[in-house]
CSV table of C-alpha atoms in Angstrom, one decimal:
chain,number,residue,atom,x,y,z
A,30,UNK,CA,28.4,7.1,20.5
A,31,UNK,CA,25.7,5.1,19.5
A,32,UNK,CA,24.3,2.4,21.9
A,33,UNK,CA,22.8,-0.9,20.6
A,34,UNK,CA,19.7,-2.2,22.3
A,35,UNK,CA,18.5,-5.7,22.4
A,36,UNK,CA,16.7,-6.6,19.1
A,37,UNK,CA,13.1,-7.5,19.6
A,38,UNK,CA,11.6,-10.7,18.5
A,39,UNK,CA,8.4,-13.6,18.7
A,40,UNK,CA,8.3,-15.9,21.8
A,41,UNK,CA,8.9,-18.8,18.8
A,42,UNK,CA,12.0,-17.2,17.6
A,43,UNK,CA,13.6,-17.0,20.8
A,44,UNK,CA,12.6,-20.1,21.4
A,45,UNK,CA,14.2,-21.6,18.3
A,46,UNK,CA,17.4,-19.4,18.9
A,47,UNK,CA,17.1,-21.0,22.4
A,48,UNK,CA,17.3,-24.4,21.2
A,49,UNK,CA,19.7,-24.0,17.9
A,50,UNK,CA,22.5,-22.3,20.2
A,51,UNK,CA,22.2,-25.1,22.7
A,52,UNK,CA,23.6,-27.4,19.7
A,53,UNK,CA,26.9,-28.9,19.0
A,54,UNK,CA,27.0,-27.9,15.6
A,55,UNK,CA,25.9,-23.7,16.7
A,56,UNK,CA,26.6,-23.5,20.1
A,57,UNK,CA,29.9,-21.4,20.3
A,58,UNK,CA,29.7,-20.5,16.2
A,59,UNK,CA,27.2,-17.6,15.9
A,60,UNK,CA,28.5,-17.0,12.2
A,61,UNK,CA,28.3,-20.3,11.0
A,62,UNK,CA,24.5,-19.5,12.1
A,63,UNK,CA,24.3,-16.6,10.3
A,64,UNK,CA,26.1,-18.4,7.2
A,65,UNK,CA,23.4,-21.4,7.1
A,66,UNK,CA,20.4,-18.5,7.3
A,67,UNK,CA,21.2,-16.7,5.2
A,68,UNK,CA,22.0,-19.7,2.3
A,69,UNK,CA,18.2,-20.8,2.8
A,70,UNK,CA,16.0,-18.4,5.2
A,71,UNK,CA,12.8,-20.5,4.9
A,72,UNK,CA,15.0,-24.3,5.3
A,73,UNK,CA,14.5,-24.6,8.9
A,74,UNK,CA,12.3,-27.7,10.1
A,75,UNK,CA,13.1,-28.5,13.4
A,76,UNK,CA,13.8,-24.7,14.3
A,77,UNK,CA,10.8,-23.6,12.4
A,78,UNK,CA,11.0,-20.2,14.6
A,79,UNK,CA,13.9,-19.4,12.4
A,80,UNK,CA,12.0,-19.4,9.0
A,81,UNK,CA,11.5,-16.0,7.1
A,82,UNK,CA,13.7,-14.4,9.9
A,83,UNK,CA,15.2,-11.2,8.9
A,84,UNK,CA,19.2,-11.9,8.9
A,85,UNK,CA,20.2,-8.4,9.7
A,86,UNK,CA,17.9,-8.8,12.8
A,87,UNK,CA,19.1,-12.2,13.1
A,88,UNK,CA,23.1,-11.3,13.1
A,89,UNK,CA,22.0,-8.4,15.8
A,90,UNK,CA,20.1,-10.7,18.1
A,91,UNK,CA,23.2,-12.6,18.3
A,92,UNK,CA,25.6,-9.7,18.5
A,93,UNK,CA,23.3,-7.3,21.0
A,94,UNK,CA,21.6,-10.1,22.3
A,95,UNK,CA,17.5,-10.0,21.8
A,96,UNK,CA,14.0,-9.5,23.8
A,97,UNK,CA,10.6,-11.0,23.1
A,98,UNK,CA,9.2,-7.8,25.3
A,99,UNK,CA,7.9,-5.9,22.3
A,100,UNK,CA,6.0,-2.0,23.2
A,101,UNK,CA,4.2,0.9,21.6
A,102,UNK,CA,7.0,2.9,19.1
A,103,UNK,CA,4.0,4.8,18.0
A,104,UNK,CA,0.5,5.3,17.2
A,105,UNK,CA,-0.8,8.1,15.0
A,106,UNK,CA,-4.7,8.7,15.0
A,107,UNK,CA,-6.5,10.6,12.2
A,108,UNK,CA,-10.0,11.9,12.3
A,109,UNK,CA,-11.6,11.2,8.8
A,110,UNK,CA,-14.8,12.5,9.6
A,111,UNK,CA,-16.5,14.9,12.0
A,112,UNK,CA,-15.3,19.0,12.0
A,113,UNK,CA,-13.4,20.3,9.7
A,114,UNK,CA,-11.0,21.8,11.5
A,115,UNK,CA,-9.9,18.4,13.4
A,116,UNK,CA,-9.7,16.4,10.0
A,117,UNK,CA,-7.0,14.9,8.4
A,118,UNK,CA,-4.8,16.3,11.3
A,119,UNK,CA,-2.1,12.9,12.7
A,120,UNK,CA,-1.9,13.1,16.2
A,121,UNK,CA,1.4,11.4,17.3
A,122,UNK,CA,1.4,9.3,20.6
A,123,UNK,CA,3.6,6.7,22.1
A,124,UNK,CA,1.1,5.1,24.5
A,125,UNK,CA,-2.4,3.0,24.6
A,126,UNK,CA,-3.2,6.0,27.4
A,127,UNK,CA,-1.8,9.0,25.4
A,128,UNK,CA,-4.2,7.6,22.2
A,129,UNK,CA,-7.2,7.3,24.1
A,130,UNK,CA,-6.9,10.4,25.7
A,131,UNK,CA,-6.8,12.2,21.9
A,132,UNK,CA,-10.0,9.9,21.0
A,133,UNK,CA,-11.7,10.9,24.2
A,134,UNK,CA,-11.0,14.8,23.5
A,135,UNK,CA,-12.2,13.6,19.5
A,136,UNK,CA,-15.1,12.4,21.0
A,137,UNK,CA,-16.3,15.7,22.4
A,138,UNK,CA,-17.7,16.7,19.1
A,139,UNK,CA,-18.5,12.9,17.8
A,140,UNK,CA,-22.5,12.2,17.0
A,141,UNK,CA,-24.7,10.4,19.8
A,142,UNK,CA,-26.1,8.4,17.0
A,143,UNK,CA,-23.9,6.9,14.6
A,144,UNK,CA,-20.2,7.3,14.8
A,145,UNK,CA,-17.0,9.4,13.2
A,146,UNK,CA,-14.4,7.1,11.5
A,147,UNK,CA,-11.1,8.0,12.7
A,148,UNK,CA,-7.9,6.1,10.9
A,149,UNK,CA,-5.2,4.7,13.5
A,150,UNK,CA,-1.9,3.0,12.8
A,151,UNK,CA,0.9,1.6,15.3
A,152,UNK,CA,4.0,0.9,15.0
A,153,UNK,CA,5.9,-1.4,17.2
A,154,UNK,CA,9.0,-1.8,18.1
A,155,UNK,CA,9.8,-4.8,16.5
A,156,UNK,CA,8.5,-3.4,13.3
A,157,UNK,CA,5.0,-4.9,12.9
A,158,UNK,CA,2.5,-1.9,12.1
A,159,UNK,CA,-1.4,-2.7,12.8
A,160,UNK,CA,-3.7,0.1,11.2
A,161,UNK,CA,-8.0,0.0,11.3
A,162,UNK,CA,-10.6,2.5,12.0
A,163,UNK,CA,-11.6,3.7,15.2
A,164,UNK,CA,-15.8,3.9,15.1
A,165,UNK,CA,-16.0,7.2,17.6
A,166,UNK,CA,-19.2,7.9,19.8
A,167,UNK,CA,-19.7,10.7,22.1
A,168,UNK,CA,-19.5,8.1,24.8
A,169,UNK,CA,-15.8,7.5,23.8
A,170,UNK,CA,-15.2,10.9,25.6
A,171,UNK,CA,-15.5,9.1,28.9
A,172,UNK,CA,-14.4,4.9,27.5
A,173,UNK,CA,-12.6,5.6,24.7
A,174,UNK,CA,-10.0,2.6,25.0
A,175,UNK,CA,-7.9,1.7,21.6
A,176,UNK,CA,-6.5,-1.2,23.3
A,177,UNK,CA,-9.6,-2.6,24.1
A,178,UNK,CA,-10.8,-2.0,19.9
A,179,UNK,CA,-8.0,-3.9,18.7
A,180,UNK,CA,-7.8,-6.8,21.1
A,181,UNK,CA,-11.6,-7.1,20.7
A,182,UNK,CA,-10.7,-7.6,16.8
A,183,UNK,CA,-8.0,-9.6,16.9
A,184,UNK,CA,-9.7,-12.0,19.7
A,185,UNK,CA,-12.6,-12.4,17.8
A,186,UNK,CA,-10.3,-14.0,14.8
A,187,UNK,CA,-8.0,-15.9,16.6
A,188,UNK,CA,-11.3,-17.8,18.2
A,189,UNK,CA,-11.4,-16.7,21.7
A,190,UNK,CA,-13.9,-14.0,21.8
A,191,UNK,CA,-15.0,-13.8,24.8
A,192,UNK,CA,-19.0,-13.3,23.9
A,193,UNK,CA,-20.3,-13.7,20.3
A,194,UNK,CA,-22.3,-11.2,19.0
A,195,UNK,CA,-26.2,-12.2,19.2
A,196,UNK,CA,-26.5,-12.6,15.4
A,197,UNK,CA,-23.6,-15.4,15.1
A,198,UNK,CA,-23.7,-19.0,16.6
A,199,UNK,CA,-21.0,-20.8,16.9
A,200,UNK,CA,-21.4,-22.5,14.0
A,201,UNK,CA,-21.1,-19.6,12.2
A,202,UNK,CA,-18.5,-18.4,13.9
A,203,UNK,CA,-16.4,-21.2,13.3
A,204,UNK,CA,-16.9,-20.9,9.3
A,205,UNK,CA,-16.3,-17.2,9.7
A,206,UNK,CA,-13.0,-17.3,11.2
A,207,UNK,CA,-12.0,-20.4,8.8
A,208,UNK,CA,-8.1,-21.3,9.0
A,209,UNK,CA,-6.7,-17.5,10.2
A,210,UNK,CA,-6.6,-18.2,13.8
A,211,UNK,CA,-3.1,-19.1,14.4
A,212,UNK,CA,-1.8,-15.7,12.7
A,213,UNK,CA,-4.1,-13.8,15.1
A,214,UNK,CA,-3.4,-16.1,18.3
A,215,UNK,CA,0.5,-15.5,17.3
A,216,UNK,CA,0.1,-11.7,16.5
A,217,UNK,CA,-1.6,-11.4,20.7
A,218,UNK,CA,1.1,-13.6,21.7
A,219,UNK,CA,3.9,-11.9,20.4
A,220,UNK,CA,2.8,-8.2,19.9
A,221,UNK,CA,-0.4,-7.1,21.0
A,222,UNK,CA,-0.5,-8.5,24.6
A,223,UNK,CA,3.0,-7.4,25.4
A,224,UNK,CA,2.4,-4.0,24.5
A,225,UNK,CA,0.3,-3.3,27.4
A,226,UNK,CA,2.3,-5.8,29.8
A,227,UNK,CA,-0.6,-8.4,29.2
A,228,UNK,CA,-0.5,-12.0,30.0
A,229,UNK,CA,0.0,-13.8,27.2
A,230,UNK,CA,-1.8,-17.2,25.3
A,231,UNK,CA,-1.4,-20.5,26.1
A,232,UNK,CA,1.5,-22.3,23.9
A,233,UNK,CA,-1.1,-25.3,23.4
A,234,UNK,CA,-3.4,-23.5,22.1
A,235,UNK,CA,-1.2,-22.0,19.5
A,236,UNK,CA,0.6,-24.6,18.3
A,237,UNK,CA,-2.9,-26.7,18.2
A,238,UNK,CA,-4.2,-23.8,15.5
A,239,UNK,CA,-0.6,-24.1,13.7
A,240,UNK,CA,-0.7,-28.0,13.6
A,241,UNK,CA,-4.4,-27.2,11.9
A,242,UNK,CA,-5.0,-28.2,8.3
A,243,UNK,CA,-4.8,-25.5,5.8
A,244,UNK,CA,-7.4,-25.2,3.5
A,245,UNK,CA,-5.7,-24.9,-0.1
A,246,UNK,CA,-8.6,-24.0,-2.3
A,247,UNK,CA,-8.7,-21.1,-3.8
A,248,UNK,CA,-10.9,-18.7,-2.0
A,249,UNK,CA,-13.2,-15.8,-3.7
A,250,UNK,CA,-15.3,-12.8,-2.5
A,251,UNK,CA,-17.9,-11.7,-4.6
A,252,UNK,CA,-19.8,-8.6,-3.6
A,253,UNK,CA,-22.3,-5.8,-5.1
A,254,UNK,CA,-21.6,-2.6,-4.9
A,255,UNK,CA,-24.9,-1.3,-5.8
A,256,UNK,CA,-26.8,-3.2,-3.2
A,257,UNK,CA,-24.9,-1.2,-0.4
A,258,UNK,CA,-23.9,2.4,-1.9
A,259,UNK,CA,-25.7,5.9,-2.2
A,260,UNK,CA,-25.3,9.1,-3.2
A,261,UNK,CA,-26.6,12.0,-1.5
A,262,UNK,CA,-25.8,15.5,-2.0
A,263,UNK,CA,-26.7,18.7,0.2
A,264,UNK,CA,-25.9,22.0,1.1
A,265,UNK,CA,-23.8,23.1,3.9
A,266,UNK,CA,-23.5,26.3,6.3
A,267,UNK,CA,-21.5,27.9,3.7
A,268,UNK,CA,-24.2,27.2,0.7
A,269,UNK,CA,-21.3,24.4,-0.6
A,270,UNK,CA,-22.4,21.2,-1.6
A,271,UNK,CA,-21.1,18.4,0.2
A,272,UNK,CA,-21.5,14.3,-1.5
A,273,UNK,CA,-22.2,11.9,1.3
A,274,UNK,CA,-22.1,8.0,0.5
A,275,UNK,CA,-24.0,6.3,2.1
A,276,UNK,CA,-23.4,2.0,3.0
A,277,UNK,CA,-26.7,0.5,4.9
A,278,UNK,CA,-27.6,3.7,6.0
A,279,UNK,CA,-24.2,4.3,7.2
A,280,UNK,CA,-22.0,7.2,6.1
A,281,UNK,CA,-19.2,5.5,4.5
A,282,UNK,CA,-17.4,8.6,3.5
A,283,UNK,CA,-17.8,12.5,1.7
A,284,UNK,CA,-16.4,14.3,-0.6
A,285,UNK,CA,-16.8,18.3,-1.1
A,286,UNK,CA,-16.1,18.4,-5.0
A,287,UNK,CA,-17.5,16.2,-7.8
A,288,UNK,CA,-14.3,15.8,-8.9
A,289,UNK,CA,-13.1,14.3,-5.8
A,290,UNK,CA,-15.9,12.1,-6.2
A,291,UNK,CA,-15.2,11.0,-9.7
A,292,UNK,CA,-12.0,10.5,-8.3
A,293,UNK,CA,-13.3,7.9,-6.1
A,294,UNK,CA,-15.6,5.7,-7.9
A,295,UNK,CA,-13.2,5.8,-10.7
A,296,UNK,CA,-10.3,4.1,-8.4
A,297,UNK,CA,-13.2,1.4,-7.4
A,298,UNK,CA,-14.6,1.4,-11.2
A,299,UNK,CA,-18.1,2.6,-9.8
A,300,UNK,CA,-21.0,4.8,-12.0
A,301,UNK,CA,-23.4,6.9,-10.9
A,302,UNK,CA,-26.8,5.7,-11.0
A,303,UNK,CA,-30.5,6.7,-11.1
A,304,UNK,CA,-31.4,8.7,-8.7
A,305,UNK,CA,-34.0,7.2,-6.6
A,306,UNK,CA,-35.0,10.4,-4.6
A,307,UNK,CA,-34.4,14.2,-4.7
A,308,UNK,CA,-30.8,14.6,-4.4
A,309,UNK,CA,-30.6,10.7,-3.8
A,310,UNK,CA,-28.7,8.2,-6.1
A,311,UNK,CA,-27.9,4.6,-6.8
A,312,UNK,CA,-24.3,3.8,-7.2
A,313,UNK,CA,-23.8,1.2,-9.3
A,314,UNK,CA,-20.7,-1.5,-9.7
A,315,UNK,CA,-19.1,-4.6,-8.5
A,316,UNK,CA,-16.0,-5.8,-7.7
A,317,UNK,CA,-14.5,-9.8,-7.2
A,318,UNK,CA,-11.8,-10.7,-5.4
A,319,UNK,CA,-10.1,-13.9,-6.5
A,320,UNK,CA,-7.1,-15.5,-3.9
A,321,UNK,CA,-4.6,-17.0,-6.4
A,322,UNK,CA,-2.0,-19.6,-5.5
A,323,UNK,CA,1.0,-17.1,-7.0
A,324,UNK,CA,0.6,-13.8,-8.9
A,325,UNK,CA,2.6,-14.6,-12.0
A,326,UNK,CA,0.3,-14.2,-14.6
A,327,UNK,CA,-1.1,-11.1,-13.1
A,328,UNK,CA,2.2,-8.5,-12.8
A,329,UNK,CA,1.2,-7.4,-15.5
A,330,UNK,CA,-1.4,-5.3,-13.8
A,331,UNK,CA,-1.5,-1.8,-11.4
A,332,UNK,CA,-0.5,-3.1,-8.3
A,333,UNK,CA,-2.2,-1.8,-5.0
A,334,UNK,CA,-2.5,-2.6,-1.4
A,335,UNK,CA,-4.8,-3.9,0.4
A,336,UNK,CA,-5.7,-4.3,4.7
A,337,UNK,CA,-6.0,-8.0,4.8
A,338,UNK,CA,-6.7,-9.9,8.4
A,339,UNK,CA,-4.9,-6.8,10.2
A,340,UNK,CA,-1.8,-6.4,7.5
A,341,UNK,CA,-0.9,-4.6,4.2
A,342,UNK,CA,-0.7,-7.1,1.2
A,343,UNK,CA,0.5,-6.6,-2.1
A,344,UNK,CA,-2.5,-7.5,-4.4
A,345,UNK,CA,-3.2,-6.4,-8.8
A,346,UNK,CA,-6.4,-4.8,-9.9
A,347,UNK,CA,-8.0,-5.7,-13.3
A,348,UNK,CA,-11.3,-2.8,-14.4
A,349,UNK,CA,-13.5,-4.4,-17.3
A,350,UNK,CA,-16.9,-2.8,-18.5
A,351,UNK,CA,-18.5,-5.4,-15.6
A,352,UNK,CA,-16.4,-6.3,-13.0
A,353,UNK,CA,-13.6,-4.5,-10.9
A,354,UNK,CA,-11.0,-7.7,-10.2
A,355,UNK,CA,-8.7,-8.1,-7.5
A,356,UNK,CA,-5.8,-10.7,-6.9
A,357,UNK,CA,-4.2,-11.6,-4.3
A,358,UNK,CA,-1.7,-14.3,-3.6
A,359,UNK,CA,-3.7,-16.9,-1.7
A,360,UNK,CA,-0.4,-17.1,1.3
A,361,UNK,CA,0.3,-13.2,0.9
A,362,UNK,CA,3.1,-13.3,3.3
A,363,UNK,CA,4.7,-10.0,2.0
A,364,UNK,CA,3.5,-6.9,3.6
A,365,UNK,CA,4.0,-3.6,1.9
A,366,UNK,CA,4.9,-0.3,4.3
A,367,UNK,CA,3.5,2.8,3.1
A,368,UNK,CA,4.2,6.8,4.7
A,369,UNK,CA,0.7,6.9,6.4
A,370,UNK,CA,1.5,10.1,7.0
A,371,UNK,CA,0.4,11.0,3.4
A,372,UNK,CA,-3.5,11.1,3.1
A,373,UNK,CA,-3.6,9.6,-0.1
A,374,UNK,CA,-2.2,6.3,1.1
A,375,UNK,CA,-4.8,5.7,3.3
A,376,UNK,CA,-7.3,4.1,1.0
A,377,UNK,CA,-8.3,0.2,1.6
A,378,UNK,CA,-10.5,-2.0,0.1
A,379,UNK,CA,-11.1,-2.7,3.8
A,380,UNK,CA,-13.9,-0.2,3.3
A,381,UNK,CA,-15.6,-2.3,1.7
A,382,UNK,CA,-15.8,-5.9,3.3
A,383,UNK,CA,-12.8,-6.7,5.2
A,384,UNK,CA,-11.6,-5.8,9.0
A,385,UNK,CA,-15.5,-4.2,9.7
């Protein structure tokens, strides 16, 4: 016989189911609940907690009864660059210890200068999945710490990073977090903190980032391409040549066929240009990405996904002779699930300016 667990939910849900079930109108009438919900998801106002809440999860919560504890489901970490023979191989844990132990056996054959990207995703067990790129040393072999990587990341958004990096004042800092701070402060609150039976953040200072004005202009990146990518091929042991690119003197990734290359720049709408030194290229392109109020007059395009402040997003991608465009829906409040399991779905535009 199957047995029913407690649903996991945020602290403001509970909080709003809290208060709601105290009421006259809900107190002993969980399905008239569920009834109202389910009419209008997003109608809530003074039990804002409620809005966009899953019904299914919300009928459970009230059937099995809920939890704001949320924990590790799992994490799988990929080594994308380093030896072959521990490439592309997921390694399945269920722990913040159990991943940094595989990154500190990874690290044994990482580079003392530079690092290895290795690819890490993590489920939780109320469904949220946070996925970024581990930068491996050979020091990670005795501090490899995951934990540690993510929080750092997510800290540094939500506005409490604990020591700015020398090249940012706070000035800077504040323009370069802009308006995303409550969505990080709410994603440590709710998920990342309780994961590793962390303290959590002061409610005032959440609900002082949500009661901050949003910025409602439309927002765009531009970037170069060309400015940052190169080409350079070489030989390996084996006499096969293997294409690095290269971003600020950076490996950004490799390929060990030109085809797989072509591959590449052809998804990013990227040419091979002159080649600057012996086996040493420009790679020229550009791309712009525009933040639209809705995506209606853009469906019409390929769709993709994108890593976008720490979450999938559904976004449409536009190649002309000049430009490579991307859209994306300026709240972009749907997040898209792939099987990371499949190497091929592990390609973001994050590669190239977002969640560094």
């Amino acid at each position: 016989m199957k047995k029913n667990f407690p649903v996991t939910i945020t602290k403001m849900q509970a909080a709003a189911l809290e208060a709601i079930m105290s009421t006259e109108t809900f107190s002993n009438n969980p399905e008239k609940l569920i009834e109202v919900h389910s009419q209008n998801p997003n109608g809530w106002v003074n039990y804002v907690g409620l809005n966009g809440m899953n019904s299914r999860q919300l009928k459970n919560a009230l059937k099995y009864g809920y939890t704001t504890h949320v924990k590790i489901k799992r994490i799988v970490v990929t080594r994308g660059e380093g030896p072959s023979s521990e490439c592309c191989i997921p390694h399945h844990v269920t722990s913040w210890e159990d991943a940094d132990n595989v990154l500190k056996r990874m690290a044994l054959t990482a580079p003392d200068i530079g690092y290895h990207k290795t690819d890490f995703v993590i489920l939780f067990t109320n469904g949220d999945v946070y996925s970024g790129t581990y930068e491996l040393k050979l020091a990670d072999q005795y501090s490899a710490s995951l934990y540690k990587h993510v929080t750092d990341h997510c800290e540094f958004y939500a506005g409490i990073c604990k020591r700015l990096p020398s090249h940012i004042n706070p000035e800077q800092y504040q323009d370069l977090i802009g308006h995303n701070t409550a969505e990080y402060l709410l994603l440590l609150d709710n998920v990342i903190y309780p994961s590793a039976n962390k303290e959590g953040i002061d409610p005032k200072l959440i609900q002082t980032a949500l009661n901050k004005p949003k910025n409602k202009e439309t927002k765009r990146y531009l970037g170069q391409i060309e400015t940052n990518f190169i080409l350079h091929k070489e030989k390996n042991a084996s006499n096969n040549t293997i294409y690095y690119v290269y971003s600020k003197g950076v490996r950004h990734t490799s390929f060990k066929s030109p085809e797989a290359l072509k591959r590449w720049m052809d998804k990013f709408g990227l040419t091979l240009g002159e080649e600057t030194q012996e086996h040493t290229y420009r790679i020229n392109g550009a791309y712009r990405v525009t933040m639209v109020p809705n995506l209606e007059g853009y469906l019409h395009l390929p769709q993709i996904a994108i890593l976008m402040n720490g979450g999938l997003v559904r976004a449409y991608k536009e190649i002309t002779p000049e430009v490579t465009n991307i859209y994306v829906d300026t709240n972009y409040k749907e997040r898209i699930r792939f099987d990371f399991n499949i190497r091929s779905r592990l390609w973001y535009l994050r590669k190239f300016f977002w969640d560094k």
